[in-house]
Every structure is written in structure tokens, then in C-alpha cells.
JSON list of C-alpha atoms in Angstrom, two decimals:
[
{"chain": "A", "resi": 1, "resn": "UNK", "atom": "CA", "xyz": [95.93, 69.59, 102.82]},
{"chain": "A", "resi": 2, "resn": "UNK", "atom": "CA", "xyz": [97.94, 66.11, 102.42]},
{"chain": "A", "resi": 3, "resn": "UNK", "atom": "CA", "xyz": [99.08, 63.38, 104.70]},
{"chain": "A", "resi": 4, "resn": "UNK", "atom": "CA", "xyz": [102.92, 63.47, 105.42]},
{"chain": "A", "resi": 5, "resn": "UNK", "atom": "CA", "xyz": [104.68, 60.79, 104.60]},
{"chain": "A", "resi": 6, "resn": "UNK", "atom": "CA", "xyz": [105.46, 58.09, 107.65]},
{"chain": "A", "resi": 7, "resn": "UNK", "atom": "CA", "xyz": [108.57, 56.52, 107.68]},
{"chain": "A", "resi": 8, "resn": "UNK", "atom": "CA", "xyz": [108.52, 52.93, 106.24]},
{"chain": "A", "resi": 9, "resn": "UNK", "atom": "CA", "xyz": [106.70, 50.54, 108.71]},
{"chain": "A", "resi": 10, "resn": "UNK", "atom": "CA", "xyz": [104.89, 53.12, 110.71]},
{"chain": "A", "resi": 11, "resn": "UNK", "atom": "CA", "xyz": [102.20, 51.87, 112.45]},
{"chain": "A", "resi": 12, "resn": "UNK", "atom": "CA", "xyz": [98.35, 52.69, 110.33]},
{"chain": "A", "resi": 13, "resn": "UNK", "atom": "CA", "xyz": [95.15, 51.05, 110.85]},
{"chain": "A", "resi": 14, "resn": "UNK", "atom": "CA", "xyz": [92.11, 51.56, 109.14]},
{"chain": "A", "resi": 15, "resn": "UNK", "atom": "CA", "xyz": [88.19, 50.28, 109.78]},
{"chain": "A", "resi": 16, "resn": "UNK", "atom": "CA", "xyz": [84.98, 50.23, 108.04]},
{"chain": "A", "resi": 17, "resn": "UNK", "atom": "CA", "xyz": [81.76, 51.27, 110.39]},
{"chain": "A", "resi": 18, "resn": "UNK", "atom": "CA", "xyz": [77.98, 51.72, 109.37]},
{"chain": "A", "resi": 19, "resn": "UNK", "atom": "CA", "xyz": [76.66, 54.93, 109.47]},
{"chain": "A", "resi": 20, "resn": "UNK", "atom": "CA", "xyz": [75.00, 54.53, 112.62]},
{"chain": "A", "resi": 21, "resn": "UNK", "atom": "CA", "xyz": [75.11, 55.91, 115.95]},
{"chain": "A", "resi": 22, "resn": "UNK", "atom": "CA", "xyz": [76.21, 53.04, 117.94]},
{"chain": "A", "resi": 23, "resn": "UNK", "atom": "CA", "xyz": [79.47, 53.70, 116.00]},
{"chain": "A", "resi": 24, "resn": "UNK", "atom": "CA", "xyz": [80.39, 56.53, 117.48]},
{"chain": "A", "resi": 25, "resn": "UNK", "atom": "CA", "xyz": [81.23, 53.84, 120.78]},
{"chain": "A", "resi": 26, "resn": "UNK", "atom": "CA", "xyz": [82.50, 51.39, 118.63]},
{"chain": "A", "resi": 27, "resn": "UNK", "atom": "CA", "xyz": [85.26, 53.78, 117.05]},
{"chain": "A", "resi": 28, "resn": "UNK", "atom": "CA", "xyz": [86.41, 55.14, 120.44]},
{"chain": "A", "resi": 29, "resn": "UNK", "atom": "CA", "xyz": [86.72, 51.68, 121.83]},
{"chain": "A", "resi": 30, "resn": "UNK", "atom": "CA", "xyz": [88.86, 50.84, 118.41]},
{"chain": "A", "resi": 31, "resn": "UNK", "atom": "CA", "xyz": [91.04, 53.64, 118.87]},
{"chain": "A", "resi": 32, "resn": "UNK", "atom": "CA", "xyz": [91.35, 52.90, 122.09]},
{"chain": "A", "resi": 33, "resn": "UNK", "atom": "CA", "xyz": [92.37, 48.91, 122.18]},
{"chain": "A", "resi": 34, "resn": "UNK", "atom": "CA", "xyz": [94.65, 50.61, 119.02]},
{"chain": "A", "resi": 35, "resn": "UNK", "atom": "CA", "xyz": [96.73, 53.20, 121.42]},
{"chain": "A", "resi": 36, "resn": "UNK", "atom": "CA", "xyz": [96.76, 51.33, 124.34]},
{"chain": "A", "resi": 37, "resn": "UNK", "atom": "CA", "xyz": [99.16, 48.52, 122.46]},
{"chain": "A", "resi": 38, "resn": "UNK", "atom": "CA", "xyz": [100.87, 51.42, 121.75]},
{"chain": "A", "resi": 39, "resn": "UNK", "atom": "CA", "xyz": [101.25, 52.92, 125.15]},
{"chain": "A", "resi": 40, "resn": "UNK", "atom": "CA", "xyz": [100.11, 56.28, 124.58]},
{"chain": "A", "resi": 41, "resn": "UNK", "atom": "CA", "xyz": [99.51, 58.32, 127.51]},
{"chain": "A", "resi": 42, "resn": "UNK", "atom": "CA", "xyz": [95.82, 58.59, 129.47]},
{"chain": "A", "resi": 43, "resn": "UNK", "atom": "CA", "xyz": [95.78, 61.94, 128.71]},
{"chain": "A", "resi": 44, "resn": "UNK", "atom": "CA", "xyz": [96.73, 61.80, 124.79]},
{"chain": "A", "resi": 45, "resn": "UNK", "atom": "CA", "xyz": [94.19, 58.97, 124.50]},
{"chain": "A", "resi": 46, "resn": "UNK", "atom": "CA", "xyz": [91.63, 60.81, 126.02]},
{"chain": "A", "resi": 47, "resn": "UNK", "atom": "CA", "xyz": [92.17, 63.64, 123.63]},
{"chain": "A", "resi": 48, "resn": "UNK", "atom": "CA", "xyz": [92.06, 61.57, 120.75]},
{"chain": "A", "resi": 49, "resn": "UNK", "atom": "CA", "xyz": [88.80, 59.93, 121.44]},
{"chain": "A", "resi": 50, "resn": "UNK", "atom": "CA", "xyz": [87.11, 62.83, 122.34]},
{"chain": "A", "resi": 51, "resn": "UNK", "atom": "CA", "xyz": [88.09, 64.20, 118.83]},
{"chain": "A", "resi": 52, "resn": "UNK", "atom": "CA", "xyz": [87.44, 61.04, 117.16]},
{"chain": "A", "resi": 53, "resn": "UNK", "atom": "CA", "xyz": [84.05, 60.96, 118.71]},
{"chain": "A", "resi": 54, "resn": "UNK", "atom": "CA", "xyz": [83.02, 64.31, 117.11]},
{"chain": "A", "resi": 55, "resn": "UNK", "atom": "CA", "xyz": [84.07, 63.54, 113.78]},
{"chain": "A", "resi": 56, "resn": "UNK", "atom": "CA", "xyz": [82.19, 60.17, 113.98]},
{"chain": "A", "resi": 57, "resn": "UNK", "atom": "CA", "xyz": [79.17, 61.98, 115.26]},
{"chain": "A", "resi": 58, "resn": "UNK", "atom": "CA", "xyz": [79.47, 64.69, 112.16]},
{"chain": "A", "resi": 59, "resn": "UNK", "atom": "CA", "xyz": [79.76, 61.84, 109.92]},
{"chain": "A", "resi": 60, "resn": "UNK", "atom": "CA", "xyz": [76.72, 60.02, 111.05]},
{"chain": "A", "resi": 61, "resn": "UNK", "atom": "CA", "xyz": [74.36, 62.87, 111.77]},
{"chain": "A", "resi": 62, "resn": "UNK", "atom": "CA", "xyz": [75.48, 65.04, 108.70]},
{"chain": "A", "resi": 63, "resn": "UNK", "atom": "CA", "xyz": [76.35, 62.76, 105.88]},
{"chain": "A", "resi": 64, "resn": "UNK", "atom": "CA", "xyz": [73.06, 62.59, 103.89]},
{"chain": "A", "resi": 65, "resn": "UNK", "atom": "CA", "xyz": [74.04, 60.03, 101.18]},
{"chain": "A", "resi": 66, "resn": "UNK", "atom": "CA", "xyz": [72.15, 56.74, 100.48]},
{"chain": "A", "resi": 67, "resn": "UNK", "atom": "CA", "xyz": [71.72, 54.05, 102.71]},
{"chain": "A", "resi": 68, "resn": "UNK", "atom": "CA", "xyz": [74.41, 51.59, 103.32]},
{"chain": "A", "resi": 69, "resn": "UNK", "atom": "CA", "xyz": [77.32, 53.78, 103.04]},
{"chain": "A", "resi": 70, "resn": "UNK", "atom": "CA", "xyz": [79.84, 53.17, 105.52]},
{"chain": "A", "resi": 71, "resn": "UNK", "atom": "CA", "xyz": [81.95, 55.54, 107.44]},
{"chain": "A", "resi": 72, "resn": "UNK", "atom": "CA", "xyz": [86.07, 54.51, 107.65]},
{"chain": "A", "resi": 73, "resn": "UNK", "atom": "CA", "xyz": [87.94, 55.31, 110.25]},
{"chain": "A", "resi": 74, "resn": "UNK", "atom": "CA", "xyz": [92.11, 55.39, 109.87]},
{"chain": "A", "resi": 75, "resn": "UNK", "atom": "CA", "xyz": [94.82, 56.68, 112.41]},
{"chain": "A", "resi": 76, "resn": "UNK", "atom": "CA", "xyz": [98.71, 56.57, 111.50]},
{"chain": "A", "resi": 77, "resn": "UNK", "atom": "CA", "xyz": [101.52, 57.59, 114.04]},
{"chain": "A", "resi": 78, "resn": "UNK", "atom": "CA", "xyz": [104.78, 58.40, 113.55]},
{"chain": "A", "resi": 79, "resn": "UNK", "atom": "CA", "xyz": [107.11, 59.20, 116.27]},
{"chain": "A", "resi": 80, "resn": "UNK", "atom": "CA", "xyz": [106.22, 62.98, 116.19]},
{"chain": "A", "resi": 81, "resn": "UNK", "atom": "CA", "xyz": [102.34, 62.79, 115.84]},
{"chain": "A", "resi": 82, "resn": "UNK", "atom": "CA", "xyz": [99.26, 60.85, 115.82]},
{"chain": "A", "resi": 83, "resn": "UNK", "atom": "CA", "xyz": [96.75, 61.58, 113.00]},
{"chain": "A", "resi": 84, "resn": "UNK", "atom": "CA", "xyz": [93.38, 60.25, 113.06]},
{"chain": "A", "resi": 85, "resn": "UNK", "atom": "CA", "xyz": [90.75, 60.73, 109.87]},
{"chain": "A", "resi": 86, "resn": "UNK", "atom": "CA", "xyz": [87.11, 59.96, 109.29]},
{"chain": "A", "resi": 87, "resn": "UNK", "atom": "CA", "xyz": [86.11, 59.37, 105.61]},
{"chain": "A", "resi": 88, "resn": "UNK", "atom": "CA", "xyz": [82.40, 59.41, 104.69]},
{"chain": "A", "resi": 89, "resn": "UNK", "atom": "CA", "xyz": [80.88, 59.60, 100.94]},
{"chain": "A", "resi": 90, "resn": "UNK", "atom": "CA", "xyz": [78.98, 63.23, 101.60]},
{"chain": "A", "resi": 91, "resn": "UNK", "atom": "CA", "xyz": [80.65, 66.11, 99.77]},
{"chain": "A", "resi": 92, "resn": "UNK", "atom": "CA", "xyz": [79.29, 68.51, 102.48]},
{"chain": "A", "resi": 93, "resn": "UNK", "atom": "CA", "xyz": [81.86, 70.38, 104.28]},
{"chain": "A", "resi": 94, "resn": "UNK", "atom": "CA", "xyz": [81.82, 70.59, 107.70]},
{"chain": "A", "resi": 95, "resn": "UNK", "atom": "CA", "xyz": [81.65, 74.39, 109.18]},
{"chain": "A", "resi": 96, "resn": "UNK", "atom": "CA", "xyz": [82.70, 75.63, 112.39]},
{"chain": "A", "resi": 97, "resn": "UNK", "atom": "CA", "xyz": [79.75, 77.36, 114.35]},
{"chain": "A", "resi": 98, "resn": "UNK", "atom": "CA", "xyz": [79.48, 79.75, 117.48]},
{"chain": "A", "resi": 99, "resn": "UNK", "atom": "CA", "xyz": [76.86, 77.85, 119.75]},
{"chain": "A", "resi": 100, "resn": "UNK", "atom": "CA", "xyz": [74.61, 79.57, 122.17]},
{"chain": "A", "resi": 101, "resn": "UNK", "atom": "CA", "xyz": [75.23, 79.36, 125.27]},
{"chain": "A", "resi": 102, "resn": "UNK", "atom": "CA", "xyz": [72.05, 76.87, 125.98]},
{"chain": "A", "resi": 103, "resn": "UNK", "atom": "CA", "xyz": [72.54, 75.02, 122.34]},
{"chain": "A", "resi": 104, "resn": "UNK", "atom": "CA", "xyz": [72.87, 71.40, 122.93]},
{"chain": "A", "resi": 105, "resn": "UNK", "atom": "CA", "xyz": [74.86, 71.11, 120.08]},
{"chain": "A", "resi": 106, "resn": "UNK", "atom": "CA", "xyz": [77.30, 72.44, 117.41]},
{"chain": "A", "resi": 107, "resn": "UNK", "atom": "CA", "xyz": [80.46, 72.45, 119.42]},
{"chain": "A", "resi": 108, "resn": "UNK", "atom": "CA", "xyz": [82.49, 69.53, 118.09]},
{"chain": "A", "resi": 109, "resn": "UNK", "atom": "CA", "xyz": [84.50, 71.42, 115.39]},
{"chain": "A", "resi": 110, "resn": "UNK", "atom": "CA", "xyz": [84.96, 74.19, 118.02]},
{"chain": "A", "resi": 111, "resn": "UNK", "atom": "CA", "xyz": [86.58, 70.98, 120.58]},
{"chain": "A", "resi": 112, "resn": "UNK", "atom": "CA", "xyz": [88.78, 69.68, 117.47]},
{"chain": "A", "resi": 113, "resn": "UNK", "atom": "CA", "xyz": [90.12, 73.00, 116.80]},
{"chain": "A", "resi": 114, "resn": "UNK", "atom": "CA", "xyz": [90.72, 73.75, 120.23]},
{"chain": "A", "resi": 115, "resn": "UNK", "atom": "CA", "xyz": [92.51, 70.65, 121.26]},
{"chain": "A", "resi": 116, "resn": "UNK", "atom": "CA", "xyz": [94.40, 69.44, 117.51]},
{"chain": "A", "resi": 117, "resn": "UNK", "atom": "CA", "xyz": [97.60, 70.40, 116.65]},
{"chain": "A", "resi": 118, "resn": "UNK", "atom": "CA", "xyz": [96.21, 70.80, 113.44]},
{"chain": "A", "resi": 119, "resn": "UNK", "atom": "CA", "xyz": [92.99, 69.48, 111.66]},
{"chain": "A", "resi": 120, "resn": "UNK", "atom": "CA", "xyz": [91.44, 69.76, 108.27]},
{"chain": "A", "resi": 121, "resn": "UNK", "atom": "CA", "xyz": [89.17, 68.46, 105.29]},
{"chain": "A", "resi": 122, "resn": "UNK", "atom": "CA", "xyz": [90.18, 66.99, 101.97]},
{"chain": "A", "resi": 123, "resn": "UNK", "atom": "CA", "xyz": [88.28, 65.88, 99.32]},
{"chain": "A", "resi": 124, "resn": "UNK", "atom": "CA", "xyz": [88.27, 62.40, 98.48]},
{"chain": "A", "resi": 125, "resn": "UNK", "atom": "CA", "xyz": [89.57, 61.48, 94.95]},
{"chain": "A", "resi": 126, "resn": "UNK", "atom": "CA", "xyz": [86.46, 59.14, 94.24]},
{"chain": "A", "resi": 127, "resn": "UNK", "atom": "CA", "xyz": [83.47, 60.20, 96.33]},
{"chain": "A", "resi": 128, "resn": "UNK", "atom": "CA", "xyz": [83.09, 62.58, 99.80]},
{"chain": "A", "resi": 129, "resn": "UNK", "atom": "CA", "xyz": [85.58, 64.00, 102.24]},
{"chain": "A", "resi": 130, "resn": "UNK", "atom": "CA", "xyz": [88.09, 63.31, 104.70]},
{"chain": "A", "resi": 131, "resn": "UNK", "atom": "CA", "xyz": [88.05, 65.09, 107.85]},
{"chain": "A", "resi": 132, "resn": "UNK", "atom": "CA", "xyz": [91.28, 64.88, 109.64]},
{"chain": "A", "resi": 133, "resn": "UNK", "atom": "CA", "xyz": [93.44, 65.61, 113.08]},
{"chain": "A", "resi": 134, "resn": "UNK", "atom": "CA", "xyz": [96.89, 65.15, 114.32]},
{"chain": "A", "resi": 135, "resn": "UNK", "atom": "CA", "xyz": [97.76, 65.33, 118.11]},
{"chain": "A", "resi": 136, "resn": "UNK", "atom": "CA", "xyz": [102.07, 66.34, 118.66]},
{"chain": "A", "resi": 137, "resn": "UNK", "atom": "CA", "xyz": [103.17, 63.28, 120.47]},
{"chain": "A", "resi": 138, "resn": "UNK", "atom": "CA", "xyz": [105.83, 64.12, 123.48]},
{"chain": "A", "resi": 139, "resn": "UNK", "atom": "CA", "xyz": [109.26, 64.03, 122.61]},
{"chain": "A", "resi": 140, "resn": "UNK", "atom": "CA", "xyz": [110.76, 60.49, 122.97]},
{"chain": "A", "resi": 141, "resn": "UNK", "atom": "CA", "xyz": [107.48, 58.20, 122.48]},
{"chain": "A", "resi": 142, "resn": "UNK", "atom": "CA", "xyz": [107.59, 54.98, 120.28]},
{"chain": "A", "resi": 143, "resn": "UNK", "atom": "CA", "xyz": [105.24, 54.62, 117.80]},
{"chain": "A", "resi": 144, "resn": "UNK", "atom": "CA", "xyz": [106.27, 50.65, 117.97]},
{"chain": "A", "resi": 145, "resn": "UNK", "atom": "CA", "xyz": [104.87, 49.04, 121.50]}
]
């Protein structure tokens, strides 16, 4: 699936993070700052942060790539949706799996599937993949502060 075109001037931001466990918290904090400035509801913000955490965690833990490769996080908003993307240099595709009751890990993509309006994985034209999710915004949400 490809990105939908957004109106010219729609908010969009991206940043790069090291492929390190601390980047999960950094990504959450950065998204919180960005979306708080856009007056996103508390519930929507919490959901976006949770799903971003899952995608960045997957990129940190499962992207088997040479040291020094970074993770890129991007978000964009329109009046109808918020889209968040996490890109890494690994070609390994994420897989949803059923976790046993006593498993401490393995539920991230199940959460993404349950909470996102839609989500997917795209191959990047240069190297790696892009995992994304979208959340529908309530009517009359402005993407501008």
C-alpha cells in the first residue's frame, strides 16, 4: 500500500534515531510533543504512542542489520487521519503471531492490528522496509495548531 496524498501544507515530521532500546522512549516523547502541539485528544495520543512503541521496539529488536543503521520515524496528519511510519534497514518482514498466555513478548503487532484503523508494511525503494499505521481522527479535528 502507498501513502495517500495529503493536502499541501499538512503537518508532517520525521526524525532519525539510533537502533537502540532507548530510542523507543525517545520516539514516544517526540511524538507526544508533536501531537500535543496539534491538540490531539489524550486517548488518540496514548494510542499513537503505544503503537509507535511497538513498531520502534520491533525495529530495535528484530532488524538484523549492520551496526550504525538508524531507524526513521515519520508522522503525517490530514483532517481525517494520523499516519505514523517506522523505517529500518532490514528486509525481514514483521509477522503477527499468537502468543501463549505466559509469553512476555510477541503481542505487538496484535495490538497494532486491534487498535489501528489500518496498518501495513512496504518495501523501501533503497533498502529495508517501512511499517506504518493509521488512526482515524474524529470529525472536525484540525491538523493545524
